[in-house]
Amino acid sequence: PGVSLPALMLAPANAKPGQSVLIVAEKGIAEAAGEDGPAQGYLKDGYTVLAVDVRGLGETYPGVGKKVDKRIGADWEDYFRAYVLGRSYVGMRAEDILRSAAYLRDKGFAVRLAAYGNVGVPALHAAALEPSVFETVTISGALRSWTDVIRARPAVNQLINTVQGALKVYDLPDLAATLGDK
């Protein structure tokens, strides 16, 4: 409640009944639905596409007009607000993805999930939390492992993908493994 997510729904003339792809992309709807964006391939294949700007991406990107330290990222304030509220920003974005998928399911669609760039971490969490919601999960250009971030010196723009204390319990490949052949 109280969180609005910009979205764009596209339906091709040759739409496959009940088949959809939920796309979340690091640069938002403009990247996802643009002329060379991933939505175009799905539309050609007959899928209805819902491209969504989860919080902090696309139209909701907090870095517009700000000088951004690329090592930390423009959304560091959002990360810390979530942290002081006892929440994970990854979890909040995963919730945005799950709510968007629920919208499609309520409209009678089976949902495929496609995530591009930094939003892959919350997409992976959403899919691992509710695997039955998604027929398939495609993640491209995303962080593969938090362990890699720890080994990298310095890590670049990964604060937003941090889940406090997670490595004590799991890493991203562990989540991916829970999806089986999806």
Coordinates of C-alpha atoms in Angstrom, one line a residue:
P1 CA 0.0 0.0 0.0
G2 CA 1.2 3.5 -0.9
V3 CA 3.8 2.3 -3.3
S4 CA 3.1 3.2 -7.0
L5 CA 5.2 1.4 -9.6
P6 CA 5.3 2.8 -13.2
A7 CA 4.6 0.1 -15.7
L8 CA 3.9 -0.4 -19.4
M9 CA 1.8 -3.3 -20.7
L10 CA 2.3 -4.3 -24.3
A11 CA 0.3 -6.9 -26.2
P12 CA 1.2 -8.1 -29.7
A13 CA -1.3 -8.7 -32.4
N14 CA -0.4 -12.4 -32.3
A15 CA -0.8 -12.7 -28.5
K16 CA -0.6 -16.2 -27.1
P17 CA -3.6 -16.4 -24.8
G18 CA -2.7 -16.3 -21.1
Q19 CA 1.1 -16.0 -21.7
S20 CA 3.1 -13.1 -20.3
V21 CA 6.5 -12.0 -19.5
L22 CA 7.2 -9.6 -16.5
I23 CA 10.4 -7.6 -17.4
V24 CA 12.4 -5.6 -14.8
A25 CA 15.5 -3.9 -16.1
E26 CA 18.2 -1.9 -14.3
K27 CA 17.5 1.2 -16.5
G28 CA 13.7 0.7 -16.3
I29 CA 10.9 0.6 -18.7
A30 CA 12.7 2.7 -21.3
E31 CA 15.4 0.1 -21.5
A32 CA 13.0 -2.9 -21.4
A33 CA 10.5 -1.7 -23.9
G34 CA 12.8 0.4 -26.1
E35 CA 13.5 -0.3 -29.8
D36 CA 16.3 -2.7 -29.0
G37 CA 15.0 -3.8 -25.6
P38 CA 14.2 -7.3 -24.5
A39 CA 10.5 -6.7 -24.7
Q40 CA 10.7 -6.7 -28.5
G41 CA 11.8 -10.3 -28.7
Y42 CA 9.0 -11.5 -26.4
L43 CA 6.4 -9.5 -28.3
K44 CA 7.5 -11.1 -31.6
D45 CA 7.1 -14.5 -29.9
G46 CA 3.5 -13.6 -29.0
Y47 CA 3.9 -12.9 -25.3
T48 CA 2.1 -10.0 -23.5
V49 CA 4.8 -8.0 -21.8
L50 CA 4.5 -6.1 -18.5
A51 CA 7.6 -3.9 -18.0
V52 CA 7.8 -2.5 -14.5
D53 CA 10.0 0.1 -12.8
V54 CA 10.5 -1.4 -9.3
R55 CA 11.4 1.2 -6.7
G56 CA 14.6 3.0 -7.4
L57 CA 14.7 2.1 -11.1
G58 CA 13.7 3.9 -14.2
E59 CA 11.2 6.7 -13.5
T60 CA 11.8 6.2 -9.8
Y61 CA 15.6 6.4 -10.0
P62 CA 16.9 8.6 -7.2
G63 CA 20.1 9.7 -9.0
V64 CA 18.6 12.1 -11.5
G65 CA 20.4 15.4 -11.3
K66 CA 22.7 14.1 -8.5
K67 CA 26.5 13.6 -8.6
V68 CA 26.7 9.8 -8.0
D69 CA 29.7 8.0 -6.5
K70 CA 29.8 4.9 -8.8
R71 CA 31.3 2.8 -6.1
I72 CA 28.2 3.2 -3.9
G73 CA 25.4 4.0 -6.3
A74 CA 22.7 6.7 -6.3
D75 CA 20.3 4.6 -4.2
W76 CA 22.4 4.4 -1.1
E77 CA 19.9 6.6 0.8
D78 CA 17.1 4.1 -0.1
Y79 CA 19.2 1.2 1.1
F80 CA 19.9 2.9 4.5
R81 CA 16.3 3.9 4.9
A82 CA 15.2 0.3 4.5
Y83 CA 18.0 -0.8 6.8
V84 CA 17.0 1.5 9.7
L85 CA 13.4 0.3 9.2
G86 CA 14.7 -3.3 9.8
R87 CA 14.0 -4.2 6.1
S88 CA 16.1 -5.2 3.2
Y89 CA 15.9 -3.1 0.0
V90 CA 16.4 -6.3 -2.0
G91 CA 13.4 -7.7 -0.2
M92 CA 11.3 -4.5 -0.9
R93 CA 12.2 -4.8 -4.6
A94 CA 11.4 -8.5 -4.6
E95 CA 8.0 -7.6 -3.1
D96 CA 7.5 -5.2 -6.0
I97 CA 8.2 -8.0 -8.5
L98 CA 5.9 -10.4 -6.7
R99 CA 3.1 -7.8 -6.6
S100 CA 3.6 -7.2 -10.4
A101 CA 3.4 -10.9 -11.0
A102 CA 0.2 -11.1 -8.9
Y103 CA -1.3 -8.4 -11.1
L104 CA -0.6 -10.5 -14.2
R105 CA -1.9 -13.7 -12.6
D106 CA -5.1 -11.8 -11.5
K107 CA -5.6 -11.0 -15.2
G108 CA -5.4 -14.7 -16.1
F109 CA -1.8 -14.8 -17.3
A110 CA 0.9 -17.4 -16.7
V111 CA 4.1 -15.4 -15.8
R112 CA 7.6 -15.7 -17.0
L113 CA 10.1 -13.4 -15.2
A114 CA 13.0 -11.7 -17.1
A115 CA 15.4 -9.4 -15.2
Y116 CA 18.3 -7.4 -16.6
G117 CA 21.2 -5.9 -14.7
N118 CA 21.3 -4.9 -11.0
V119 CA 17.6 -5.9 -10.5
G120 CA 18.6 -9.5 -11.0
V121 CA 19.3 -10.0 -7.3
P122 CA 15.8 -9.0 -6.1
A123 CA 14.3 -11.0 -9.1
L124 CA 16.2 -14.1 -7.9
H125 CA 14.9 -13.5 -4.4
A126 CA 11.3 -13.1 -5.6
A127 CA 11.5 -16.3 -7.7
A128 CA 13.1 -18.3 -4.8
L129 CA 10.4 -17.0 -2.3
E130 CA 7.5 -17.9 -4.6
P131 CA 8.7 -20.3 -7.3
S132 CA 5.2 -21.4 -8.2
V133 CA 4.4 -17.9 -9.4
F134 CA 6.9 -18.1 -12.3
E135 CA 7.0 -20.5 -15.2
T136 CA 10.5 -19.6 -16.1
V137 CA 13.1 -17.1 -14.7
T138 CA 15.7 -15.4 -16.9
I139 CA 18.4 -13.2 -15.3
S140 CA 21.0 -11.5 -17.3
G141 CA 23.9 -9.1 -16.4
A142 CA 23.3 -9.5 -12.7
L143 CA 25.6 -10.2 -9.8
R144 CA 26.4 -13.9 -9.6
S145 CA 27.5 -14.2 -6.0
W146 CA 27.9 -12.0 -2.9
T147 CA 31.1 -13.9 -2.3
D148 CA 32.5 -12.3 -5.5
V149 CA 31.6 -8.8 -4.1
I150 CA 33.5 -9.5 -0.9
R151 CA 36.5 -10.6 -2.9
A152 CA 36.4 -7.6 -5.2
R153 CA 38.3 -4.5 -4.1
P154 CA 36.5 -2.2 -4.3
A155 CA 33.0 -3.5 -5.0
V156 CA 31.2 -1.2 -7.4
N157 CA 27.5 -0.2 -7.0
Q158 CA 26.6 -3.3 -5.0
L159 CA 25.3 -1.7 -1.7
I160 CA 21.7 -1.8 -3.1
N161 CA 22.0 -5.6 -3.5
T162 CA 23.1 -6.2 0.1
V163 CA 21.1 -8.3 2.4
Q164 CA 22.5 -7.8 5.9
G165 CA 23.8 -11.1 7.3
A166 CA 22.8 -13.2 4.3
L167 CA 26.1 -14.9 3.7
K168 CA 25.8 -16.5 7.1
V169 CA 22.9 -18.5 5.7
Y170 CA 23.0 -18.4 1.8
D171 CA 24.6 -17.0 -1.3
L172 CA 22.9 -16.2 -4.6
P173 CA 23.9 -19.6 -6.3
D174 CA 22.0 -21.3 -3.4
L175 CA 18.8 -19.3 -4.3
A176 CA 19.3 -20.1 -8.0
A177 CA 19.6 -23.8 -7.2
T178 CA 16.1 -23.8 -5.5
L179 CA 14.6 -23.0 -8.9
G180 CA 15.5 -26.3 -10.4
D181 CA 15.1 -26.3 -14.2
K182 CA 13.1 -23.0 -14.3

